[in-house]
Coordinates of C-alpha atoms and ligand atoms in Angstrom, one line a residue:
M1 CA 101.6 109.8 41.3
N2 CA 100.5 107.2 43.9
A3 CA 102.8 106.8 46.9
V4 CA 101.9 103.2 47.3
I5 CA 103.3 102.4 43.9
Q6 CA 106.1 104.9 43.8
H7 CA 107.3 103.7 47.1
P8 CA 106.2 100.2 47.6
E9 CA 107.6 100.3 51.1
R10 CA 107.2 103.4 53.1
V11 CA 108.0 103.6 56.8
L12 CA 106.5 106.1 59.2
S13 CA 106.9 106.4 62.9
G14 CA 106.4 109.1 65.6
M15 CA 107.6 109.7 69.1
R16 CA 106.1 111.8 71.8
P17 CA 108.4 114.5 73.0
T18 CA 108.7 113.2 76.5
G19 CA 112.1 114.7 77.4
P20 CA 115.6 113.5 76.9
L21 CA 115.9 110.1 75.4
H22 CA 117.7 107.4 77.3
L23 CA 119.7 104.3 76.5
G24 CA 116.6 102.2 76.4
H25 CA 115.4 104.3 73.4
L26 CA 118.8 103.9 71.8
H27 CA 118.9 100.1 72.0
G28 CA 115.2 99.8 71.1
V29 CA 113.6 102.3 68.8
L30 CA 116.5 104.3 67.5
K31 CA 118.7 101.4 66.5
N32 CA 115.7 100.1 64.6
W33 CA 115.2 103.4 62.9
L34 CA 118.8 103.6 61.9
R35 CA 118.4 100.2 60.2
L36 CA 115.1 101.2 58.5
Q37 CA 116.4 104.5 57.1
Q38 CA 119.0 102.5 55.1
Q39 CA 116.3 100.2 53.7
Y40 CA 113.2 102.2 53.2
Q41 CA 111.8 105.6 52.5
C42 CA 111.3 106.8 56.1
F43 CA 109.3 109.6 57.7
F44 CA 110.0 110.2 61.4
F45 CA 108.2 112.8 63.3
V46 CA 107.8 114.4 66.8
A47 CA 104.2 113.8 67.9
D48 CA 103.7 117.0 69.8
W49 CA 99.9 117.0 69.5
H50 CA 100.0 113.6 71.0
A51 CA 101.8 115.0 74.0
L52 CA 98.9 117.4 74.4
T53 CA 96.4 114.6 74.7
T54 CA 97.7 113.7 78.1
D55 CA 99.7 116.7 79.2
Y56 CA 97.4 119.6 78.1
E57 CA 97.6 121.0 81.6
N58 CA 101.3 121.5 81.6
T59 CA 102.7 122.5 78.2
A60 CA 105.6 124.5 79.4
G61 CA 108.2 121.9 78.6
I62 CA 106.9 120.7 75.2
A63 CA 108.9 123.0 72.9
N64 CA 112.2 122.2 74.7
N65 CA 111.5 118.5 74.7
V66 CA 110.8 118.7 71.0
W67 CA 114.2 120.2 70.1
D68 CA 116.0 118.0 72.6
M69 CA 114.5 115.0 71.0
V70 CA 115.3 116.1 67.5
I71 CA 118.9 116.6 68.6
D72 CA 119.0 113.2 70.1
W73 CA 117.8 111.7 66.9
L74 CA 120.4 113.5 64.8
S75 CA 123.1 112.7 67.3
V76 CA 122.7 109.0 67.1
G77 CA 122.8 109.2 63.3
I78 CA 119.2 109.6 62.1
N79 CA 120.1 111.1 58.8
P80 CA 117.9 113.9 57.3
G81 CA 119.3 112.9 53.9
A82 CA 117.8 109.5 54.2
A83 CA 114.7 110.1 56.3
T84 CA 112.2 113.0 56.4
L85 CA 112.1 114.5 59.9
F86 CA 109.3 116.8 61.0
I87 CA 107.1 118.0 63.8
Q88 CA 103.5 117.0 63.7
S89 CA 101.9 120.3 64.5
R90 CA 103.9 122.0 61.7
V91 CA 102.1 119.7 59.2
P92 CA 98.5 120.7 60.0
E93 CA 97.3 118.5 57.1
H94 CA 97.3 115.7 59.7
A95 CA 94.5 117.5 61.5
E96 CA 92.4 117.8 58.4
L97 CA 92.6 114.1 57.8
H98 CA 91.9 113.4 61.4
L99 CA 88.7 115.5 61.2
L100 CA 87.6 113.8 58.0
L101 CA 88.2 110.3 59.4
S102 CA 86.4 111.3 62.6
M103 CA 83.2 111.5 60.5
V104 CA 83.3 107.8 59.7
T105 CA 84.8 106.4 62.8
P106 CA 82.3 104.8 65.2
L107 CA 82.7 105.9 68.8
G108 CA 82.8 102.3 69.9
W109 CA 85.9 101.6 67.9
L110 CA 87.7 104.3 69.9
E111 CA 86.2 103.3 73.3
R112 CA 87.4 99.7 72.7
V113 CA 91.1 100.6 72.1
P114 CA 92.8 99.1 75.1
S115 CA 95.0 102.1 75.9
Y116 CA 91.9 104.3 76.4
K117 CA 90.8 102.6 79.6
D118 CA 94.3 101.5 80.6
Q119 CA 95.8 105.0 80.5
Q120 CA 92.8 106.5 82.3
E121 CA 93.3 104.0 85.1
K122 CA 97.1 104.5 85.2
L123 CA 97.1 108.3 85.0
R124 CA 94.4 108.9 87.6
E125 CA 95.8 112.2 88.5
K126 CA 95.0 113.5 85.1
D127 CA 91.5 114.1 83.7
L128 CA 91.6 112.1 80.5
G129 CA 87.8 112.2 79.9
T130 CA 88.5 114.5 77.0
Y131 CA 87.5 114.5 73.4
G132 CA 91.2 114.7 72.4
F133 CA 92.2 111.8 74.5
L134 CA 89.5 109.6 73.1
G135 CA 90.4 110.6 69.6
Y136 CA 94.1 110.2 70.0
P137 CA 94.4 106.8 68.3
L138 CA 92.5 108.2 65.4
L139 CA 94.9 111.1 65.2
Q140 CA 97.6 108.4 65.0
S141 CA 95.7 106.8 62.1
A142 CA 95.6 110.1 60.3
D143 CA 99.4 110.4 60.9
I144 CA 99.9 107.1 59.2
L145 CA 97.3 107.1 56.4
I146 CA 98.2 110.6 55.2
Y147 CA 101.6 109.2 54.0
K148 CA 100.1 105.9 52.8
A149 CA 102.7 104.3 55.0
T150 CA 103.1 100.6 54.4
Q151 CA 105.0 99.8 57.6
V152 CA 104.8 101.4 61.0
P153 CA 107.5 100.5 63.5
V154 CA 105.9 100.5 67.0
G155 CA 106.2 98.8 70.3
E156 CA 103.7 96.2 71.6
D157 CA 101.6 98.8 73.3
Q158 CA 100.8 100.5 70.0
V159 CA 99.7 97.5 67.9
A160 CA 96.1 98.0 68.7
H161 CA 96.4 101.5 67.2
I162 CA 97.7 100.1 64.0
E163 CA 94.8 97.7 63.9
L164 CA 92.4 100.6 64.4
T165 CA 94.1 102.3 61.5
R166 CA 93.6 99.4 59.3
E167 CA 89.9 99.2 60.1
V168 CA 89.4 102.9 59.5
A169 CA 91.2 102.7 56.2
R170 CA 89.1 99.8 55.2
R171 CA 85.9 101.6 56.1
F172 CA 87.0 104.7 54.3
N173 CA 87.8 102.8 51.1
Y174 CA 84.5 101.0 51.4
L175 CA 82.5 104.2 51.8
Y176 CA 84.4 106.3 49.2
G177 CA 86.1 103.8 46.9
R178 CA 82.9 102.6 45.4
E179 CA 82.0 104.3 42.2
P180 CA 78.6 103.8 40.7
D181 CA 80.1 102.4 37.5
F182 CA 83.1 100.8 39.1
E183 CA 83.0 97.6 37.1
D184 CA 83.0 99.4 33.8
K185 CA 85.7 101.8 34.8
A186 CA 87.8 99.0 36.1
A187 CA 87.4 97.2 32.8
Q188 CA 88.6 100.4 31.0
S189 CA 91.6 100.6 33.4
V190 CA 92.5 97.0 32.7
K191 CA 92.7 97.8 29.0
K192 CA 95.3 100.5 29.7
L193 CA 97.7 97.8 30.9
G194 CA 98.3 96.7 27.3
K195 CA 97.1 93.5 25.8
K196 CA 99.6 91.1 27.3
N197 CA 99.5 92.5 30.8
A198 CA 95.7 92.9 30.8
K199 CA 95.4 89.2 30.1
L200 CA 97.8 88.3 32.8
Y201 CA 96.1 90.7 35.3
N202 CA 92.7 89.1 34.5
E203 CA 94.1 85.6 35.0
L204 CA 95.7 86.4 38.2
R205 CA 92.7 88.2 39.5
R206 CA 90.5 85.2 38.6
K207 CA 92.9 82.8 40.4
Y208 CA 92.9 85.0 43.5
Q209 CA 89.1 85.5 43.6
E210 CA 88.0 82.0 42.6
Q211 CA 90.7 80.0 44.4
G212 CA 92.0 82.4 47.0
D213 CA 95.5 82.0 45.6
H214 CA 97.5 84.6 47.5
E215 CA 100.5 84.1 45.3
S216 CA 98.5 85.3 42.3
L217 CA 97.4 88.3 44.3
A218 CA 101.0 89.2 45.1
T219 CA 102.1 88.7 41.5
A220 CA 99.3 90.9 40.2
R221 CA 100.2 93.6 42.7
A222 CA 103.8 93.4 41.6
L223 CA 102.7 93.7 38.0
L224 CA 100.7 96.9 38.8
G225 CA 103.7 98.1 40.8
S226 CA 106.0 97.8 37.9
T227 CA 103.6 99.2 35.3
Q228 CA 104.5 102.8 34.3
N229 CA 102.1 105.4 32.8
L230 CA 98.9 104.6 34.7
T231 CA 97.0 107.4 36.2
L232 CA 96.4 107.4 40.0
G233 CA 92.7 106.7 39.5
D234 CA 93.4 103.7 37.3
R235 CA 95.9 102.3 39.8
E236 CA 93.7 102.6 42.8
R237 CA 90.9 101.0 40.8
L238 CA 93.1 98.2 39.6
Y239 CA 94.3 97.4 43.1
G240 CA 90.8 97.4 44.5
Y241 CA 89.3 95.5 41.6
L242 CA 91.9 92.8 42.1
E243 CA 90.7 92.2 45.6
G244 CA 87.0 92.5 44.7
I245 CA 86.6 95.8 46.5
G246 CA 86.4 99.4 45.4
R247 CA 89.3 101.8 44.9
I248 CA 91.9 101.7 47.5
I249 CA 92.5 105.3 48.4
L250 CA 94.0 104.7 51.8
P251 CA 96.1 101.5 51.9
E252 CA 96.2 99.5 55.1
P253 CA 99.5 99.7 56.9
Q254 CA 101.3 96.9 58.7
A255 CA 102.7 97.1 62.2
L256 CA 106.4 96.5 62.3
L257 CA 107.0 95.3 65.8
T258 CA 110.1 96.8 67.2
P259 CA 112.4 94.0 68.5
T260 CA 112.8 95.0 72.1
P261 CA 116.0 93.7 73.6
K262 CA 114.8 94.7 77.1
M263 CA 117.3 97.3 78.1
P264 CA 117.7 97.0 81.8
G265 CA 117.5 100.1 83.9
L266 CA 119.4 101.0 87.1
D267 CA 117.2 98.9 89.3
G268 CA 116.9 95.7 87.2
Q269 CA 113.5 96.7 85.8
K270 CA 113.2 97.7 82.2
M271 CA 114.7 101.2 81.6
S272 CA 111.9 103.6 81.6
K273 CA 111.4 107.2 82.5
S274 CA 108.4 106.4 84.6
Y275 CA 110.5 104.1 86.8
G276 CA 113.2 106.8 87.3
N277 CA 115.9 104.3 86.4
T278 CA 117.4 105.8 83.3
I279 CA 120.7 106.9 81.9
S280 CA 120.0 109.6 79.3
L281 CA 121.7 109.5 75.9
R282 CA 123.7 112.6 76.7
E283 CA 124.0 112.1 80.4
A284 CA 127.1 113.9 81.8
P285 CA 130.0 111.4 82.3
E286 CA 130.2 112.0 86.0
E287 CA 126.5 111.3 86.4
V288 CA 126.9 108.0 84.4
E289 CA 129.7 107.0 86.8
R290 CA 127.7 108.0 89.9
K291 CA 124.6 106.3 88.8
L292 CA 126.4 103.1 88.1
K293 CA 128.4 103.2 91.3
T294 CA 125.3 103.6 93.4
M295 CA 123.4 100.9 91.6
P296 CA 122.1 98.2 94.0
T297 CA 123.8 94.8 93.7
D298 CA 123.0 91.3 95.0
P299 CA 121.7 92.0 98.5
A300 CA 123.4 88.9 99.8
R301 CA 126.8 90.5 99.1
V302 CA 127.0 92.7 102.2
R303 CA 130.8 92.6 102.6
R304 CA 133.4 92.4 99.9
A305 CA 134.3 88.9 101.0
D306 CA 130.7 87.6 100.6
P307 CA 130.3 85.7 97.4
G308 CA 127.4 86.9 95.2
D309 CA 125.0 85.6 92.6
P310 CA 124.9 87.5 89.3
D311 CA 121.3 86.2 88.7
K312 CA 120.2 88.1 91.7
C313 CA 122.0 91.3 90.8
P314 CA 120.6 94.2 88.7
V315 CA 124.1 94.9 87.4
W316 CA 124.3 91.6 85.6
P317 CA 121.8 92.3 82.9
L318 CA 123.8 95.3 81.9
H319 CA 126.8 93.0 81.3
Q320 CA 124.6 91.0 79.0
V321 CA 124.1 94.2 76.9
Y322 CA 127.5 95.7 77.1
S323 CA 130.1 93.0 77.8
N324 CA 131.8 90.4 75.6
E325 CA 132.1 86.8 76.7
A326 CA 135.5 87.3 78.4
V327 CA 134.3 90.1 80.5
K328 CA 131.1 88.3 81.4
T329 CA 133.0 85.2 82.5
W330 CA 135.3 87.4 84.5
A331 CA 132.4 89.1 86.2
R332 CA 130.4 86.0 86.8
E333 CA 133.2 84.0 88.3
G334 CA 134.6 86.9 90.2
C335 CA 131.2 87.5 91.7
R336 CA 130.6 83.9 92.7
S337 CA 134.1 83.5 94.2
A338 CA 134.2 87.0 95.8
G339 CA 137.3 87.4 93.7
I340 CA 136.2 90.9 92.6
G341 CA 134.3 93.7 94.3
C342 CA 131.1 95.2 93.0
L343 CA 132.8 98.5 92.0
E344 CA 135.3 96.5 90.0
C345 CA 132.6 94.6 88.4
K346 CA 130.8 97.8 87.4
Q347 CA 133.9 99.5 85.9
P348 CA 133.7 97.8 82.4
L349 CA 130.1 99.0 82.2
V350 CA 131.0 102.5 83.0
D351 CA 133.6 102.4 80.3
A352 CA 131.4 100.8 77.8
I353 CA 128.6 103.3 78.3
L354 CA 130.9 106.2 78.2
T355 CA 132.4 104.9 75.0
E356 CA 129.0 104.4 73.5
Q357 CA 127.9 108.0 74.4
K358 CA 131.1 109.8 73.4
P359 CA 130.3 110.1 69.6
I360 CA 126.7 110.9 70.5
R361 CA 127.7 113.7 72.9
E362 CA 130.1 115.1 70.4
K363 CA 127.6 115.2 67.6
A364 CA 125.0 116.7 69.8
R365 CA 127.4 119.5 70.6
E366 CA 127.5 120.5 67.0
F367 CA 123.7 120.8 66.9
I368 CA 123.5 122.6 70.2
E369 CA 126.0 125.1 69.1
N370 CA 124.2 125.6 65.8
P371 CA 120.5 125.7 66.5
D372 CA 119.8 127.1 63.0
L373 CA 121.0 123.9 61.5
V374 CA 118.4 121.9 63.5
R375 CA 115.7 124.4 62.6
N376 CA 116.5 124.1 59.0
I377 CA 116.6 120.4 58.9
I378 CA 113.1 120.4 60.5
S379 CA 111.8 123.1 58.2
E380 CA 112.9 121.1 55.2
G381 CA 111.4 118.0 56.6
C382 CA 108.1 119.7 57.3
D383 CA 107.9 121.0 53.7
K384 CA 108.6 117.6 52.3
A385 CA 106.0 116.0 54.6
R386 CA 103.4 118.6 53.6
D387 CA 104.0 117.9 49.9
E388 CA 103.1 114.3 50.5
C389 CA 100.1 115.1 52.7
R390 CA 98.6 117.4 50.1
K391 CA 98.6 114.7 47.5
T392 CA 96.7 112.4 49.8
L393 CA 94.3 115.1 51.0
D394 CA 93.4 116.0 47.4
E395 CA 92.4 112.4 46.7
V396 CA 90.6 112.1 50.0
R397 CA 88.6 115.3 49.4
Q398 CA 87.8 114.2 45.9
A399 CA 86.7 110.8 47.0
M400 CA 84.5 112.4 49.7
G401 CA 82.9 114.8 47.2
I402 CA 84.3 118.0 48.8
A403 CA 86.9 119.0 46.2
Y404 CA 85.8 122.3 44.7
R405 CA 87.3 123.4 41.5
Ligands
LIG501 N1 101.3 107.1 69.8 C1 102.7 106.9 69.7 C2 103.3 106.8 71.1 O1 102.7 107.2 72.0 C3 103.3 108.0 68.9 C4 102.8 108.1 67.5 C5 101.9 109.1 67.1 C6 103.0 107.3 66.4 N2 101.6 108.9 65.9 C7 102.2 107.8 65.4 C8 103.7 106.1 66.2 C9 102.2 107.2 64.1 C10 103.7 105.5 65.0 C11 102.9 106.1 63.9 O2 104.3 106.2 71.2
SF4_502 FE1 126.5 92.3 91.0 FE2 128.9 92.3 90.0 FE3 128.6 92.7 92.6 FE4 128.2 90.3 91.6 S1 130.1 91.4 91.6 S2 126.8 91.4 93.0 S3 127.3 90.8 89.6 S4 127.8 94.0 90.9

């Protein structure tokens, strides 16, 4: 059965195991995932091979980071009943698709991915002149295409990788979706729609191809989506024939740009591990308090009696995230009039963050005390993921002429 049809919307996303997740991840990626898992079929995975592409020299921390990250996901409410959770390297099928795609991917496409040069510049201390690093966006393409994901939630920095994925899929379909007798086969497939739907399909196809009518295209796709009892081959052919191309074996995914409410860090810059300005999801309460209390404030407020300006203070953006109107007004006015001190101003933030973290910390404790539970969730997720991958790989091998039976 074809994933595209069975699951018209399938979401896939991966995260590198970079260490404990922080509040920036919670307010950006994770809240987004929580929403998506209720709406779509979701696959979320730990991209441990991707960590190797830049950190191959120091792999000692990877395994711990992987488990910490999975616990973080589970603790914020990513639900293994709703989403399939797995670890990339435990689904080696990704590597096979990566290899097969590497055969058809021009070197120039990889060299032109902006992150290739950018990261090499930024991470000068590392030698990123490796085969693995150059190929890393293609590995990402394999991660996505092997599930026939339709939507891929990513940040701005990853959009170019989704674009590459689309190009690679198109090239693959172009090379291997053309059958010598495609037109004849397509006509046979159309017949299988039944008289009425075949007529409708042909009309819609003509309207799209002759007049570029996108609504007809969408309607015809919906028609195919709702038609039962078609073989996979027929379906792929009908989708491709509709658009005037060959079979669509690997559908092109869309980037689903993660809305980033810029979570401010402890220094006013965006919260990010590389700036060392984070509060981790499961940070000890004393640490949260200490970090906030030592946060810099408006430099003009030297003494308690000096009035301040919230717009010049890194604490203020945190109020924007955590405080309601009343607290914000209190803080803003108290600051400007020197009516409150900075520690007072920070207290509602300490409270809000501790309140936010409490259920996360409690849930994490369950998983930490019961590591087998986490192992089992991941094992099950890996099995489910592999089942999906095998289906795609079978088709890919067949299309490429290397399925031996
Ligand atoms: N490259 C992504 C990152 O560094 C992680 C990733 C790997 C990914 N494979 C993916 C994200 C597939 C989305 C889909 O953040
Ligand atoms: Fe910043 Fe609040 Fe102090 Fe004003 S009172 S400087 S907003 S911490």
